[in-house]
């Protein structure tokens, strides 16, 4: 039997299927059986062309044992050209992030690996769509997809969700009040909401400046402003007018009489 030169096969990534074609079966080539070694080895079947799915990176050679119509086999198996299988790159978009008023941006991804290229989608809200570790300043909750391509052209992807929590808390200083001699004090504000902090200004004549509902005993008409800070660091303000009406009436008993 003659020796047959098999098709040259280009390298592929671990997820690709690579085909290897043996000589066309003719009167002189009745069947082809594939092996993974020049002798012995694993019988990979007699499908032509052969389809294999490499599961690890490396260089692989496959061998065809040819039998003619008379049942005679060539003792020398025909080798394919070596097939180089490249490793997939590692794509790591990082852990999910939450952006708030106090943390308005965050870094995505992990350190770059030499020879890899990086692409983020969408690019909205990112300092760079081609950086391994872009800064994200998204204004709405977004899921970003990172695509990493290595020098061999193999591709891997990963996703990360950036949640945006910049909702301002509710600030309500309450309704305007009037203090009189019979009502010398009043409660300002509304019930506290868990996770919020409160700060009143000015603090004068208030029982406390850091509570949701201080008691006000002002002696002069004053506008008080409450600043509410939510657990996400966002703030809101509200103001209330406290009018003081404690002017004494005029008392006149009249002139002395004899």
mmCIF file of C-alpha atoms in Angstrom:
data_model
loop_
_atom_site.group_PDB
_atom_site.id
_atom_site.type_symbol
_atom_site.label_atom_id
_atom_site.label_comp_id
_atom_site.label_asym_id
_atom_site.label_seq_id
_atom_site.Cartn_x
_atom_site.Cartn_y
_atom_site.Cartn_z
ATOM 1 C CA UNK A 1 0.000 0.000 0.000
ATOM 2 C CA UNK A 2 1.043 3.607 -0.565
ATOM 3 C CA UNK A 3 1.469 6.138 2.188
ATOM 4 C CA UNK A 4 -1.175 8.846 2.142
ATOM 5 C CA UNK A 5 -0.709 12.461 3.076
ATOM 6 C CA UNK A 6 -3.671 13.653 5.160
ATOM 7 C CA UNK A 7 -5.165 17.130 5.200
ATOM 8 C CA UNK A 8 -3.342 19.791 7.152
ATOM 9 C CA UNK A 9 -5.510 20.896 10.084
ATOM 10 C CA UNK A 10 -5.398 24.333 11.679
ATOM 11 C CA UNK A 11 -5.189 24.731 15.449
ATOM 12 C CA UNK A 12 -8.380 25.250 17.378
ATOM 13 C CA UNK A 13 -9.677 26.192 20.797
ATOM 14 C CA UNK A 14 -10.780 23.605 23.312
ATOM 15 C CA UNK A 15 -14.423 24.252 22.537
ATOM 16 C CA UNK A 16 -14.055 23.825 18.775
ATOM 17 C CA UNK A 17 -14.623 20.650 16.797
ATOM 18 C CA UNK A 18 -11.769 19.860 14.406
ATOM 19 C CA UNK A 19 -12.209 17.552 11.411
ATOM 20 C CA UNK A 20 -9.515 15.281 10.018
ATOM 21 C CA UNK A 21 -10.014 13.779 6.562
ATOM 22 C CA UNK A 22 -8.472 10.476 5.525
ATOM 23 C CA UNK A 23 -7.910 9.521 1.865
ATOM 24 C CA UNK A 24 -11.085 8.985 -0.129
ATOM 25 C CA UNK A 25 -12.158 5.347 -0.067
ATOM 26 C CA UNK A 26 -11.547 3.763 -3.467
ATOM 27 C CA UNK A 27 -10.925 0.273 -4.732
ATOM 28 C CA UNK A 28 -7.474 0.452 -3.181
ATOM 29 C CA UNK A 29 -8.613 2.106 0.069
ATOM 30 C CA UNK A 30 -11.513 0.185 1.528
ATOM 31 C CA UNK A 31 -11.570 1.496 5.089
ATOM 32 C CA UNK A 32 -9.790 3.805 7.506
ATOM 33 C CA UNK A 33 -9.540 3.287 11.270
ATOM 34 C CA UNK A 34 -8.356 6.110 13.488
ATOM 35 C CA UNK A 35 -6.073 5.916 16.526
ATOM 36 C CA UNK A 36 -4.443 8.389 18.898
ATOM 37 C CA UNK A 37 -1.013 6.712 18.761
ATOM 38 C CA UNK A 38 1.274 5.388 16.003
ATOM 39 C CA UNK A 39 0.852 1.897 17.470
ATOM 40 C CA UNK A 40 -1.560 0.574 20.038
ATOM 41 C CA UNK A 41 -3.486 3.480 21.502
ATOM 42 C CA UNK A 42 -7.224 4.053 21.542
ATOM 43 C CA UNK A 43 -9.395 3.090 18.575
ATOM 44 C CA UNK A 44 -11.288 6.282 17.711
ATOM 45 C CA UNK A 45 -13.543 4.625 15.125
ATOM 46 C CA UNK A 46 -13.674 4.528 11.345
ATOM 47 C CA UNK A 47 -15.771 7.586 10.586
ATOM 48 C CA UNK A 48 -14.263 9.603 7.778
ATOM 49 C CA UNK A 49 -13.719 12.467 8.254
ATOM 50 C CA UNK A 50 -12.882 12.017 11.916
ATOM 51 C CA UNK A 51 -14.375 14.479 14.391
ATOM 52 C CA UNK A 52 -12.659 14.948 17.742
ATOM 53 C CA UNK A 53 -13.295 17.328 20.628
ATOM 54 C CA UNK A 54 -10.051 18.061 22.505
ATOM 55 C CA UNK A 55 -10.671 18.667 26.202
ATOM 56 C CA UNK A 56 -7.237 19.914 27.207
ATOM 57 C CA UNK A 57 -4.675 22.250 25.744
ATOM 58 C CA UNK A 58 -1.665 20.774 23.997
ATOM 59 C CA UNK A 59 -0.388 19.334 20.734
ATOM 60 C CA UNK A 60 -2.146 16.251 19.343
ATOM 61 C CA UNK A 61 -1.486 13.912 16.427
ATOM 62 C CA UNK A 62 -3.989 11.353 15.112
ATOM 63 C CA UNK A 63 -3.212 8.261 13.024
ATOM 64 C CA UNK A 64 -5.116 6.460 10.270
ATOM 65 C CA UNK A 65 -4.767 2.721 9.678
ATOM 66 C CA UNK A 66 -5.689 2.036 6.040
ATOM 67 C CA UNK A 67 -7.089 -1.304 4.785
ATOM 68 C CA UNK A 68 -7.514 -2.161 1.102
ATOM 69 C CA UNK A 69 -10.281 -4.099 -0.619
ATOM 70 C CA UNK A 70 -8.436 -7.332 -0.099
ATOM 71 C CA UNK A 71 -8.368 -6.817 3.635
ATOM 72 C CA UNK A 72 -4.670 -6.030 3.750
ATOM 73 C CA UNK A 73 -3.614 -3.349 6.216
ATOM 74 C CA UNK A 74 -0.663 -1.019 6.008
ATOM 75 C CA UNK A 75 1.404 -1.685 9.148
ATOM 76 C CA UNK A 76 2.437 1.966 9.183
ATOM 77 C CA UNK A 77 -0.329 4.294 10.316
ATOM 78 C CA UNK A 78 -0.626 7.606 8.512
ATOM 79 C CA UNK A 79 -0.196 10.601 10.840
ATOM 80 C CA UNK A 80 -2.025 13.889 10.628
ATOM 81 C CA UNK A 81 -0.115 17.081 11.110
ATOM 82 C CA UNK A 82 0.131 18.014 14.784
ATOM 83 C CA UNK A 83 -2.915 19.878 16.003
ATOM 84 C CA UNK A 84 -2.303 22.594 18.593
ATOM 85 C CA UNK A 85 -5.151 23.184 21.007
ATOM 86 C CA UNK A 86 -4.987 26.466 22.891
ATOM 87 C CA UNK A 87 -6.329 27.050 26.379
ATOM 88 C CA UNK A 88 -9.335 29.271 26.850
ATOM 89 C CA UNK A 89 -8.555 32.577 28.554
ATOM 90 C CA UNK A 90 -9.999 33.324 31.971
ATOM 91 C CA UNK A 91 -12.803 35.894 31.976
ATOM 92 C CA UNK A 92 -13.594 37.346 35.393
ATOM 93 C CA UNK A 93 -15.837 40.398 35.452
ATOM 94 C CA UNK A 94 -15.550 40.568 39.253
ATOM 95 C CA UNK A 95 -18.203 40.392 41.941
ATOM 96 C CA UNK A 96 -21.491 42.264 41.626
ATOM 97 C CA UNK A 97 -21.329 45.900 42.744
ATOM 98 C CA UNK A 98 -23.750 48.404 44.276
ATOM 99 C CA UNK A 99 -23.326 52.116 43.608
ATOM 100 C CA UNK A 100 -24.714 54.633 46.113
ATOM 101 C CA UNK A 101 -24.454 58.346 46.800
ATOM 102 C CA UNK A 102 -21.399 57.714 48.993
ATOM 103 C CA UNK A 103 -19.905 55.110 46.611
ATOM 104 C CA UNK A 104 -20.769 56.512 43.179
ATOM 105 C CA UNK A 105 -18.270 54.378 41.252
ATOM 106 C CA UNK A 106 -16.552 50.986 41.417
ATOM 107 C CA UNK A 107 -13.846 49.040 39.587
ATOM 108 C CA UNK A 108 -14.958 46.044 37.556
ATOM 109 C CA UNK A 109 -12.950 43.011 36.403
ATOM 110 C CA UNK A 110 -9.575 41.695 37.534
ATOM 111 C CA UNK A 111 -5.960 42.410 36.637
ATOM 112 C CA UNK A 112 -5.071 42.148 32.953
ATOM 113 C CA UNK A 113 -3.193 39.121 31.625
ATOM 114 C CA UNK A 114 -0.502 39.763 29.034
ATOM 115 C CA UNK A 115 -1.552 38.887 25.491
ATOM 116 C CA UNK A 116 -5.275 39.114 26.237
ATOM 117 C CA UNK A 117 -7.639 41.763 24.909
ATOM 118 C CA UNK A 118 -10.738 42.895 26.784
ATOM 119 C CA UNK A 119 -14.100 44.183 25.630
ATOM 120 C CA UNK A 120 -17.024 45.318 27.818
ATOM 121 C CA UNK A 121 -20.611 45.603 26.671
ATOM 122 C CA UNK A 122 -22.418 47.902 27.044
ATOM 123 C CA UNK A 123 -19.784 50.620 27.274
ATOM 124 C CA UNK A 124 -22.192 53.084 28.904
ATOM 125 C CA UNK A 125 -21.000 54.288 32.292
ATOM 126 C CA UNK A 126 -17.483 52.818 31.916
ATOM 127 C CA UNK A 127 -14.222 54.750 31.874
ATOM 128 C CA UNK A 128 -12.990 52.407 29.107
ATOM 129 C CA UNK A 129 -14.636 49.533 27.234
ATOM 130 C CA UNK A 130 -11.273 47.936 26.418
ATOM 131 C CA UNK A 131 -9.659 47.964 29.858
ATOM 132 C CA UNK A 132 -9.423 44.834 32.014
ATOM 133 C CA UNK A 133 -10.460 46.916 35.031
ATOM 134 C CA UNK A 134 -12.624 49.875 33.989
ATOM 135 C CA UNK A 135 -14.216 52.259 36.455
ATOM 136 C CA UNK A 136 -18.008 52.064 36.399
ATOM 137 C CA UNK A 137 -20.133 55.115 37.187
ATOM 138 C CA UNK A 138 -23.467 53.794 35.942
ATOM 139 C CA UNK A 139 -26.590 55.802 36.661
ATOM 140 C CA UNK A 140 -28.987 52.879 36.245
ATOM 141 C CA UNK A 141 -28.688 49.222 37.193
ATOM 142 C CA UNK A 142 -26.780 47.464 34.384
ATOM 143 C CA UNK A 143 -25.440 43.987 33.632
ATOM 144 C CA UNK A 144 -22.071 44.183 31.889
ATOM 145 C CA UNK A 145 -20.588 41.372 29.760
ATOM 146 C CA UNK A 146 -16.810 40.995 29.604
ATOM 147 C CA UNK A 147 -15.313 39.249 26.561
ATOM 148 C CA UNK A 148 -11.671 38.166 26.808
ATOM 149 C CA UNK A 149 -9.697 37.059 23.740
ATOM 150 C CA UNK A 150 -6.233 35.529 24.089
ATOM 151 C CA UNK A 151 -3.353 35.498 21.606
ATOM 152 C CA UNK A 152 -4.647 32.255 20.068
ATOM 153 C CA UNK A 153 -8.012 33.808 19.317
ATOM 154 C CA UNK A 154 -9.828 31.802 21.966
ATOM 155 C CA UNK A 155 -12.677 33.624 23.671
ATOM 156 C CA UNK A 156 -14.289 33.511 27.135
ATOM 157 C CA UNK A 157 -17.007 35.665 28.671
ATOM 158 C CA UNK A 158 -18.307 36.612 32.119
ATOM 159 C CA UNK A 159 -20.962 38.986 33.422
ATOM 160 C CA UNK A 160 -21.298 41.325 36.395
ATOM 161 C CA UNK A 161 -24.342 43.258 37.581
ATOM 162 C CA UNK A 162 -23.927 46.805 38.859
ATOM 163 C CA UNK A 163 -26.896 47.859 40.976
ATOM 164 C CA UNK A 164 -27.497 51.587 41.324
ATOM 165 C CA UNK A 165 -29.123 52.668 44.592
ATOM 166 C CA UNK A 166 -29.202 56.437 44.631
ATOM 167 C CA UNK A 167 -32.792 56.998 45.710
ATOM 168 C CA UNK A 168 -33.079 59.980 48.045
ATOM 169 C CA UNK A 169 -34.817 59.432 51.407
ATOM 170 C CA UNK A 170 -38.029 61.208 52.321
ATOM 171 C CA UNK A 171 -37.597 64.426 54.313
ATOM 172 C CA UNK A 172 -40.657 65.938 56.004
ATOM 173 C CA UNK A 173 -40.202 68.696 58.574
ATOM 174 C CA UNK A 174 -43.921 68.685 59.291
ATOM 175 C CA UNK A 175 -46.540 71.398 59.055
ATOM 176 C CA UNK A 176 -45.945 74.997 60.114
ATOM 177 C CA UNK A 177 -46.728 75.628 63.787
ATOM 178 C CA UNK A 178 -47.390 78.626 65.979
ATOM 179 C CA UNK A 179 -46.168 78.806 69.552
ATOM 180 C CA UNK A 180 -48.182 80.819 72.030
ATOM 181 C CA UNK A 181 -48.298 81.344 75.750
ATOM 182 C CA UNK A 182 -50.739 78.440 76.025
ATOM 183 C CA UNK A 183 -48.837 76.268 73.530
ATOM 184 C CA UNK A 184 -45.214 77.183 74.248
ATOM 185 C CA UNK A 185 -43.751 74.160 72.456
ATOM 186 C CA UNK A 186 -44.504 71.807 69.548
ATOM 187 C CA UNK A 187 -43.147 68.656 67.939
ATOM 188 C CA UNK A 188 -41.535 69.077 64.548
ATOM 189 C CA UNK A 189 -40.966 66.490 61.813
ATOM 190 C CA UNK A 190 -42.500 63.067 61.216
ATOM 191 C CA UNK A 191 -41.831 59.550 62.477
ATOM 192 C CA UNK A 192 -38.316 58.235 61.981
ATOM 193 C CA UNK A 193 -37.581 55.711 59.210
ATOM 194 C CA UNK A 194 -35.127 52.933 60.015
ATOM 195 C CA UNK A 195 -31.678 53.424 58.515
ATOM 196 C CA UNK A 196 -32.073 57.197 58.163
ATOM 197 C CA UNK A 197 -30.241 59.831 60.191
ATOM 198 C CA UNK A 198 -31.605 63.307 60.935
ATOM 199 C CA UNK A 199 -29.994 66.692 61.483
ATOM 200 C CA UNK A 200 -31.900 69.911 62.281
ATOM 201 C CA UNK A 201 -30.598 73.417 61.756
ATOM 202 C CA UNK A 202 -30.485 75.691 63.585
ATOM 203 C CA UNK A 203 -30.321 73.567 66.706
ATOM 204 C CA UNK A 204 -31.369 76.413 69.025
ATOM 205 C CA UNK A 205 -34.521 75.873 71.102
ATOM 206 C CA UNK A 206 -34.757 72.202 70.036
ATOM 207 C CA UNK A 207 -34.754 69.307 72.498
ATOM 208 C CA UNK A 208 -32.297 67.506 70.161
ATOM 209 C CA UNK A 209 -30.946 68.273 66.701
ATOM 210 C CA UNK A 210 -30.313 64.647 65.636
ATOM 211 C CA UNK A 211 -33.733 63.082 66.048
ATOM 212 C CA UNK A 212 -36.647 62.812 63.606
ATOM 213 C CA UNK A 213 -39.109 64.637 65.873
ATOM 214 C CA UNK A 214 -37.534 67.172 68.226
ATOM 215 C CA UNK A 215 -39.553 69.360 70.538
ATOM 216 C CA UNK A 216 -39.292 73.057 69.667
ATOM 217 C CA UNK A 217 -39.588 75.794 72.308
ATOM 218 C CA UNK A 218 -38.456 78.758 70.245
ATOM 219 C CA UNK A 219 -38.819 82.263 71.614
ATOM 220 C CA UNK A 220 -38.563 83.877 68.188
ATOM 221 C CA UNK A 221 -40.044 82.997 64.828
ATOM 222 C CA UNK A 222 -37.605 80.598 63.117
ATOM 223 C CA UNK A 223 -37.412 78.460 59.993
ATOM 224 C CA UNK A 224 -35.967 75.029 60.812
ATOM 225 C CA UNK A 225 -34.462 72.737 58.152
ATOM 226 C CA UNK A 226 -34.068 68.990 58.590
ATOM 227 C CA UNK A 227 -31.507 67.077 56.504
ATOM 228 C CA UNK A 228 -32.243 63.361 56.203
ATOM 229 C CA UNK A 229 -29.493 60.946 55.137
ATOM 230 C CA UNK A 230 -30.463 57.477 53.944
ATOM 231 C CA UNK A 231 -28.503 54.261 54.404
ATOM 232 C CA UNK A 232 -27.220 54.691 50.826
ATOM 233 C CA UNK A 233 -25.712 58.086 51.688
ATOM 234 C CA UNK A 234 -28.269 60.063 49.700
ATOM 235 C CA UNK A 235 -29.791 63.139 51.339
ATOM 236 C CA UNK A 236 -32.981 65.183 51.247
ATOM 237 C CA UNK A 237 -34.077 68.331 53.068
ATOM 238 C CA UNK A 238 -37.309 69.897 54.239
ATOM 239 C CA UNK A 239 -38.109 73.092 56.132
ATOM 240 C CA UNK A 240 -40.825 74.227 58.538
ATOM 241 C CA UNK A 241 -41.737 77.682 59.837
ATOM 242 C CA UNK A 242 -42.238 78.012 63.568
ATOM 243 C CA UNK A 243 -44.043 81.268 64.334
ATOM 244 C CA UNK A 244 -43.817 82.589 67.885
ATOM 245 C CA UNK A 245 -46.735 84.659 69.106
ATOM 246 C CA UNK A 246 -46.174 85.326 72.754
ATOM 247 C CA UNK A 247 -46.764 89.035 72.845
ATOM 248 C CA UNK A 248 -48.563 89.999 76.028
ATOM 249 C CA UNK A 249 -51.847 91.849 75.623
ATOM 250 C CA UNK A 250 -52.221 95.436 76.820
ATOM 251 C CA UNK A 251 -53.642 95.627 80.324
ATOM 252 C CA UNK A 252 -55.073 98.986 81.443
ATOM 253 C CA UNK A 253 -56.969 99.203 84.733
ATOM 254 C CA UNK A 254 -57.764 102.851 84.079
ATOM 255 C CA UNK A 255 -56.889 105.931 86.116
ATOM 256 C CA UNK A 256 -56.858 105.976 89.851
ATOM 257 C CA UNK A 257 -60.097 107.146 91.403
ATOM 258 C CA UNK A 258 -60.731 108.845 94.769
#
